[in-house]
Short mmCIF file of C-alpha atoms and ligand atoms in Angstrom, two decimals:
data_model
loop_
_atom_site.label_atom_id
_atom_site.label_comp_id
_atom_site.label_asym_id
_atom_site.label_seq_id
_atom_site.Cartn_x
_atom_site.Cartn_y
_atom_site.Cartn_z
CA UNK A 273 20.88 -12.26 -8.32
CA UNK A 274 22.23 -14.64 -11.03
CA UNK A 275 21.67 -18.27 -10.13
CA UNK A 276 19.09 -17.58 -7.41
CA UNK A 277 15.67 -19.15 -7.18
CA UNK A 278 12.54 -17.11 -6.50
CA UNK A 279 10.07 -19.14 -4.48
CA UNK A 280 8.88 -16.37 -2.15
CA UNK A 281 9.71 -12.66 -1.97
CA UNK A 282 10.58 -13.03 1.72
CA UNK A 283 14.01 -14.11 0.44
CA UNK A 284 14.61 -10.90 -1.52
CA UNK A 285 15.80 -7.58 -0.12
CA UNK A 286 13.95 -4.30 -0.73
CA UNK A 287 16.77 -3.19 -3.05
CA UNK A 288 16.61 -6.40 -5.07
CA UNK A 289 12.83 -6.07 -5.44
CA UNK A 290 13.16 -2.43 -6.52
CA UNK A 291 15.86 -3.41 -9.01
CA UNK A 292 13.64 -6.06 -10.62
CA UNK A 293 10.75 -3.60 -10.89
CA UNK A 294 12.96 -0.90 -12.46
CA UNK A 295 14.35 -3.48 -14.86
CA UNK A 296 10.80 -4.44 -15.86
CA UNK A 297 9.97 -0.80 -16.61
CA UNK A 298 13.17 -0.54 -18.62
CA UNK A 299 12.29 -3.61 -20.71
CA UNK A 300 8.85 -2.10 -21.36
CA UNK A 301 10.30 1.28 -22.45
CA UNK A 302 12.76 -0.46 -24.77
CA UNK A 303 9.97 -2.65 -26.20
CA UNK A 304 7.91 0.43 -27.10
CA UNK A 305 11.02 2.11 -28.53
CA UNK A 306 11.21 -0.75 -31.01
CA UNK A 307 13.64 -3.08 -29.24
CA UNK A 308 11.39 -6.10 -29.19
CA UNK A 309 14.20 -8.63 -29.03
CA UNK A 310 16.97 -8.14 -26.46
CA UNK A 311 18.88 -11.42 -26.64
CA UNK A 312 20.65 -11.38 -23.27
CA UNK A 313 19.69 -15.04 -22.74
CA UNK A 314 20.65 -16.25 -26.21
CA UNK A 315 21.06 -20.00 -26.29
CA UNK A 316 19.43 -20.54 -22.87
CA UNK A 317 16.30 -22.55 -22.20
CA UNK A 318 13.65 -22.70 -19.49
CA UNK A 319 11.27 -25.47 -18.52
CA UNK A 320 7.80 -24.41 -17.41
CA UNK A 321 6.10 -27.03 -15.25
CA UNK A 322 2.41 -26.34 -14.67
CA UNK A 323 0.27 -28.34 -12.25
CA UNK A 324 -2.62 -25.88 -12.67
CA UNK A 325 -4.06 -23.93 -15.62
CA UNK A 326 -2.64 -20.55 -16.62
CA UNK A 327 -3.13 -17.92 -19.30
CA UNK A 328 -1.03 -14.92 -18.25
CA UNK A 329 1.86 -16.60 -16.44
CA UNK A 330 2.32 -19.29 -19.06
CA UNK A 331 2.14 -17.02 -22.11
CA UNK A 332 4.09 -14.11 -20.63
CA UNK A 333 7.00 -16.33 -19.54
CA UNK A 334 7.04 -18.10 -22.91
CA UNK A 335 7.08 -14.87 -24.91
CA UNK A 336 9.45 -13.18 -22.47
CA UNK A 337 11.94 -16.01 -22.89
CA UNK A 338 11.64 -15.75 -26.67
CA UNK A 339 12.15 -11.97 -26.59
CA UNK A 340 15.33 -12.56 -24.58
CA UNK A 341 16.64 -15.07 -27.13
CA UNK A 342 15.86 -18.13 -24.98
CA UNK A 343 13.61 -21.09 -25.58
CA UNK A 344 10.75 -21.99 -23.24
CA UNK A 345 9.29 -25.46 -22.95
CA UNK A 346 5.77 -25.92 -21.53
CA UNK A 347 5.43 -29.11 -19.50
CA UNK A 348 2.06 -30.15 -18.12
CA UNK A 349 2.48 -31.94 -14.78
CA UNK A 350 0.53 -34.97 -15.94
CA UNK A 351 2.53 -35.30 -19.15
CA UNK A 352 5.76 -35.67 -17.21
CA UNK A 353 6.77 -38.81 -15.31
CA UNK A 354 5.95 -36.65 -12.27
CA UNK A 355 2.34 -37.50 -12.98
CA UNK A 356 3.20 -41.20 -12.64
CA UNK A 357 5.08 -40.83 -9.39
CA UNK A 358 8.65 -39.87 -10.29
CA UNK A 359 9.76 -37.71 -7.38
CA UNK A 360 10.03 -33.95 -7.49
CA UNK A 361 13.67 -34.23 -6.42
CA UNK A 362 14.56 -36.58 -9.28
CA UNK A 363 12.65 -34.43 -11.76
CA UNK A 364 14.56 -31.35 -10.59
CA UNK A 365 17.89 -33.17 -10.81
CA UNK A 366 17.22 -34.29 -14.38
CA UNK A 367 15.55 -31.18 -15.79
CA UNK A 368 18.32 -28.97 -14.45
CA UNK A 369 20.84 -30.96 -16.50
CA UNK A 370 18.95 -29.86 -19.64
CA UNK A 371 17.71 -26.34 -19.01
CA UNK A 372 18.98 -23.09 -17.49
CA UNK A 373 15.91 -22.27 -15.43
CA UNK A 374 12.60 -23.72 -14.27
CA UNK A 375 9.28 -21.91 -13.83
CA UNK A 376 6.83 -23.95 -11.76
CA UNK A 377 3.15 -23.49 -10.94
CA UNK A 378 2.23 -25.95 -8.21
CA UNK A 379 -0.55 -26.79 -5.79
CA UNK A 380 1.40 -27.02 -2.53
CA UNK A 381 4.14 -24.45 -1.93
CA UNK A 382 6.42 -27.19 -0.57
CA UNK A 383 6.65 -28.57 -4.12
CA UNK A 384 8.27 -25.45 -5.55
CA UNK A 385 10.62 -25.36 -2.55
CA UNK A 386 11.57 -28.99 -3.17
CA UNK A 387 12.19 -28.32 -6.85
CA UNK A 388 14.47 -25.44 -5.88
CA UNK A 389 16.32 -27.57 -3.32
CA UNK A 390 17.27 -30.26 -5.84
CA UNK A 391 17.67 -28.13 -8.98
CA UNK A 392 21.07 -26.90 -10.16
CA UNK A 393 19.38 -24.00 -11.96
CA UNK A 394 17.09 -21.24 -10.63
CA UNK A 395 13.49 -22.20 -9.91
CA UNK A 396 10.86 -19.46 -10.21
CA UNK A 397 7.50 -19.81 -8.49
CA UNK A 398 4.75 -19.17 -11.04
CA UNK A 399 2.07 -19.47 -8.29
CA UNK A 400 1.59 -21.84 -5.38
CA UNK A 401 -1.12 -22.11 -2.74
CA UNK A 402 1.00 -19.79 -0.55
CA UNK A 403 2.27 -17.10 -2.88
CA UNK A 404 2.49 -15.58 -6.35
CA UNK A 405 5.70 -13.54 -6.28
CA UNK A 406 5.96 -12.84 -10.03
CA UNK A 407 2.44 -11.39 -9.95
CA UNK A 408 3.26 -9.01 -7.12
CA UNK A 409 6.42 -7.81 -8.89
CA UNK A 410 4.38 -7.02 -12.01
CA UNK A 411 1.73 -5.30 -9.91
CA UNK A 412 4.16 -3.01 -8.13
CA UNK A 413 5.78 -2.26 -11.48
CA UNK A 414 2.33 -1.16 -12.68
CA UNK A 415 1.69 0.98 -9.60
CA UNK A 416 5.11 2.64 -9.94
CA UNK A 417 4.43 3.26 -13.63
CA UNK A 418 1.05 4.86 -13.00
CA UNK A 419 1.58 6.65 -9.67
CA UNK A 420 5.27 7.50 -10.10
CA UNK A 421 6.11 6.16 -6.63
CA UNK A 422 5.59 3.23 -4.28
CA UNK A 423 6.53 4.58 -0.86
CA UNK A 424 3.43 5.89 0.89
CA UNK A 425 1.03 4.53 -1.73
CA UNK A 426 -2.05 3.14 0.00
CA UNK A 427 -3.27 -0.23 -1.29
CA UNK A 428 -6.57 -1.64 -0.03
CA UNK A 429 -7.02 -5.37 -0.61
CA UNK A 430 -10.66 -6.40 -0.40
CA UNK A 431 -11.69 -10.05 -0.06
CA UNK A 432 -9.92 -13.27 0.88
CA UNK A 433 -7.24 -12.44 3.45
CA UNK A 434 -5.64 -15.87 2.96
CA UNK A 435 -5.17 -15.38 -0.78
CA UNK A 436 -1.82 -16.29 -2.40
CA UNK A 437 -1.62 -13.10 -4.47
CA UNK A 438 -2.33 -11.00 -1.38
CA UNK A 439 0.48 -12.80 0.46
CA UNK A 440 3.00 -11.71 -2.16
CA UNK A 441 1.58 -8.18 -2.32
CA UNK A 442 1.94 -8.00 1.47
CA UNK A 443 5.54 -9.16 1.62
CA UNK A 444 6.74 -7.05 -1.31
CA UNK A 445 4.63 -4.03 -0.36
CA UNK A 446 5.95 -4.01 3.19
CA UNK A 447 9.51 -4.05 1.85
CA UNK A 448 8.76 -1.23 -0.61
CA UNK A 449 7.10 1.11 1.89
CA UNK A 450 3.57 0.62 0.53
CA UNK A 451 0.79 1.03 3.12
CA UNK A 452 -1.55 -1.96 2.94
CA UNK A 453 -4.95 -2.36 4.50
CA UNK A 454 -6.74 -5.68 4.12
CA UNK A 455 -10.51 -5.95 4.50
CA UNK A 456 -11.41 -9.56 5.15
CA UNK A 457 -13.65 -11.68 7.37
CA UNK A 458 -12.15 -12.93 10.66
CA UNK A 459 -12.10 -16.49 9.28
CA UNK A 460 -9.81 -15.65 6.34
CA UNK A 461 -6.65 -14.17 7.81
CA UNK A 462 -3.25 -14.17 6.06
CA UNK A 463 -0.85 -17.03 6.68
CA UNK A 464 0.89 -16.26 10.01
CA UNK A 465 4.40 -16.78 8.54
CA UNK A 466 3.66 -14.30 5.77
CA UNK A 467 2.09 -11.78 8.11
CA UNK A 468 5.03 -11.99 10.48
CA UNK A 469 7.52 -11.45 7.65
CA UNK A 470 5.47 -8.53 6.33
CA UNK A 471 5.19 -6.86 9.73
CA UNK A 472 8.92 -7.19 10.28
CA UNK A 473 9.66 -5.70 6.85
CA UNK A 474 7.15 -2.92 7.49
CA UNK A 475 8.96 -1.98 10.69
CA UNK A 476 12.12 -1.48 8.68
CA UNK A 477 10.52 0.35 5.74
CA UNK A 478 8.04 2.43 7.74
CA UNK A 479 5.03 1.07 5.86
CA UNK A 480 1.75 0.53 7.66
CA UNK A 481 -0.05 -2.85 7.55
CA UNK A 482 -3.59 -3.12 8.88
CA UNK A 483 -6.30 -5.78 8.82
CA UNK A 484 -9.92 -4.70 9.21
CA UNK A 485 -13.30 -6.31 8.65
CA UNK A 486 -15.10 -3.41 7.02
CA UNK A 487 -14.35 -2.92 3.29
CA UNK A 488 -15.55 0.70 3.47
CA UNK A 489 -13.07 1.46 6.24
CA UNK A 490 -10.31 -0.12 4.12
CA UNK A 491 -10.93 1.85 0.92
CA UNK A 492 -11.08 5.27 2.59
CA UNK A 493 -8.24 7.29 1.03
CA UNK A 494 -6.96 4.31 -1.01
CA UNK A 495 -4.79 4.88 -4.07
CA UNK A 496 -5.37 1.31 -5.23
CA UNK A 497 -8.31 -1.01 -4.59
CA UNK A 498 -7.19 -4.59 -5.29
CA UNK A 499 -9.14 -7.81 -5.27
CA UNK A 500 -8.72 -11.43 -6.35
CA UNK A 501 -11.12 -14.32 -6.85
CA UNK A 502 -12.94 -15.62 -3.78
CA UNK A 503 -12.30 -19.24 -4.76
CA UNK A 504 -8.74 -19.96 -5.87
CA UNK A 505 -7.75 -22.88 -8.08
CA UNK A 506 -8.00 -26.05 -6.02
CA UNK A 507 -10.41 -24.59 -3.43
CA UNK A 508 -13.58 -25.55 -5.29
CA UNK A 509 -14.81 -27.69 -2.39
CA UNK A 510 -14.92 -24.65 -0.14
CA UNK A 511 -16.72 -22.57 -2.78
CA UNK A 512 -20.12 -22.29 -1.13
CA UNK A 513 -18.80 -21.32 2.28
CA UNK A 514 -16.31 -18.79 0.91
CA UNK A 515 -18.80 -17.15 -1.42
CA UNK A 516 -21.24 -16.75 1.47
CA UNK A 517 -18.59 -15.30 3.74
CA UNK A 518 -17.26 -12.88 1.14
CA UNK A 519 -20.58 -11.41 -0.11
CA UNK A 520 -19.99 -8.08 1.68
CA UNK A 521 -16.57 -7.78 0.04
CA UNK A 522 -17.61 -7.33 -3.60
CA UNK A 523 -15.81 -4.45 -5.30
CA UNK A 524 -18.72 -2.61 -6.92
CA UNK A 525 -19.55 0.95 -7.92
CA UNK A 526 -20.67 1.82 -4.39
CA UNK A 527 -17.36 0.69 -2.89
CA UNK A 528 -15.33 2.46 -5.60
CA UNK A 529 -17.33 5.65 -4.94
CA UNK A 530 -16.37 5.36 -1.29
CA UNK A 531 -12.74 5.00 -2.36
CA UNK A 532 -12.97 8.15 -4.47
CA UNK A 533 -12.35 8.98 -8.11
CA UNK A 534 -8.54 8.92 -7.85
CA UNK A 535 -8.46 5.31 -6.66
CA UNK A 536 -7.32 2.75 -9.23
CA UNK A 537 -8.83 -0.72 -9.50
CA UNK A 538 -6.52 -3.73 -9.86
CA UNK A 539 -7.07 -7.48 -10.16
CA UNK A 540 -4.48 -10.14 -10.99
CA UNK A 541 -7.04 -11.91 -13.23
CA UNK A 542 -8.73 -14.17 -14.13
CA UNK A 543 -11.79 -12.38 -12.67
CA UNK A 544 -15.03 -13.95 -11.61
CA UNK A 545 -17.21 -11.12 -12.89
CA UNK A 546 -20.28 -10.57 -10.73
CA UNK A 547 -18.62 -12.20 -7.76
CA UNK A 548 -15.58 -10.35 -6.31
CA UNK A 549 -15.95 -7.52 -8.86
CA UNK A 550 -18.74 -6.15 -11.02
CA UNK A 551 -18.51 -5.45 -14.77
CA UNK A 552 -18.95 -1.71 -14.15
CA UNK A 553 -15.79 -1.60 -12.03
CA UNK A 554 -13.50 -3.89 -14.00
CA UNK A 555 -14.54 -2.26 -17.30
CA UNK A 556 -14.77 1.22 -15.76
CA UNK A 557 -12.44 4.24 -15.98
CA UNK A 558 -10.59 3.50 -12.73
CA UNK A 559 -9.59 -0.01 -13.80
CA UNK A 560 -6.00 -0.61 -14.92
CA UNK A 561 -6.27 -4.41 -15.12
CA UNK A 562 -5.22 -4.68 -18.78
CA UNK A 563 -2.05 -2.63 -18.26
CA UNK A 564 -1.45 -4.76 -15.19
CA UNK A 565 -1.78 -7.94 -17.26
CA UNK A 566 0.44 -6.51 -20.02
CA UNK A 567 3.19 -5.71 -17.55
CA UNK A 568 3.51 -9.38 -16.68
CA UNK A 569 5.40 -9.80 -19.98
CA UNK A 570 7.96 -7.12 -19.18
CA UNK A 571 8.49 -8.09 -15.55
CA UNK A 572 9.06 -11.72 -16.61
CA UNK A 573 11.90 -10.47 -18.82
CA UNK A 574 13.36 -8.67 -15.82
CA UNK A 575 13.06 -11.77 -13.63
CA UNK A 576 14.49 -14.18 -16.21
CA UNK A 577 17.37 -11.93 -17.23
CA UNK A 578 18.30 -11.18 -13.61
CA UNK A 579 18.15 -14.76 -12.33
CA UNK A 580 19.13 -17.08 -15.18
CA UNK A 581 22.93 -17.32 -15.35
N1 CP B 741 -2.69 -13.74 -12.85
C1 CP B 741 -2.26 -14.96 -13.29
O1 CP B 741 -1.27 -15.52 -12.82
O2 CP B 741 -3.01 -15.46 -14.31
P1 CP B 741 -2.90 -16.92 -14.95
O3 CP B 741 -3.50 -17.88 -13.96
O4 CP B 741 -3.69 -16.84 -16.22
O5 CP B 741 -1.45 -17.23 -15.18
N1 NVA B 742 -5.75 -16.69 -6.19
C1 NVA B 742 -5.87 -17.14 -7.55
C2 NVA B 742 -4.87 -16.42 -8.40
C3 NVA B 742 -4.88 -16.81 -9.87
C4 NVA B 742 -3.82 -16.09 -10.64
C5 NVA B 742 -5.68 -18.65 -7.61
O1 NVA B 742 -4.79 -19.15 -6.93
O2 NVA B 742 -6.43 -19.31 -8.30
#
């Protein structure tokens, strides 16, 4: 995988995805065994371009790079000449003469694709409006860690069917044999390109992908109940309409009771407490959101060490 960009998990094979997840678990085991620094990227550097705010992605990539012996450089979009109109292509051409990899969080997905097209070094998508591949890799690492398997695990996603995190969970899950059921209103369906890729991958892996309207139908027998914010960064104008539409999709105690006591609760964070999830659920015994957030650090080490030459 050395030298490859990661803009969307559609471009990665099931074996490659599994390998990254296993590598993430290995980095975590070694970290807890006392190997905090594993300098396989000694002397390398990565640029982190962020067009939107971030806590987890920004900090976990920065610390991951450091733990691998590399240096990470945080670059706010508006602080670069990008913010004054220098093109994405020219920025990619120049930055990739300085650094060995680029992590980019962008508004439109086409921007991360353009960066990758003109960069001589790997470009890693740290979230776009279409997908959040590094999140999904960390999430499946967490599920494998807790459940001991991925094939046949049933994940119920409750909420916005057009969500970027869901898109990546769908694509990766379908490749890994995870059964996914999405409960979402008719108006908020997944991106057709993503759904098509997921259905094709599911045919090959044997996983089952379903979209329903009723959240109670979706959580029946679920191993994992997953949700994300109703209003993603940049969608603030649509807030009122989305919040109204998604009211029946709150993950609360009643819904978790319907899922059963063995169901885990996951959320990529940040959470809008009281909106898509209640305090009782996110702070409750079935929630694994803090382990999920922690695993971002270890999966970033897997991603960086596998991709950066
Ligand atoms: N889950 C996630 O990507 O969080 P940040 O926006 O804080 O990076
Ligand atoms: N769907 C959310 C995820 C944040 C990590 C957003 O795009 O804002």
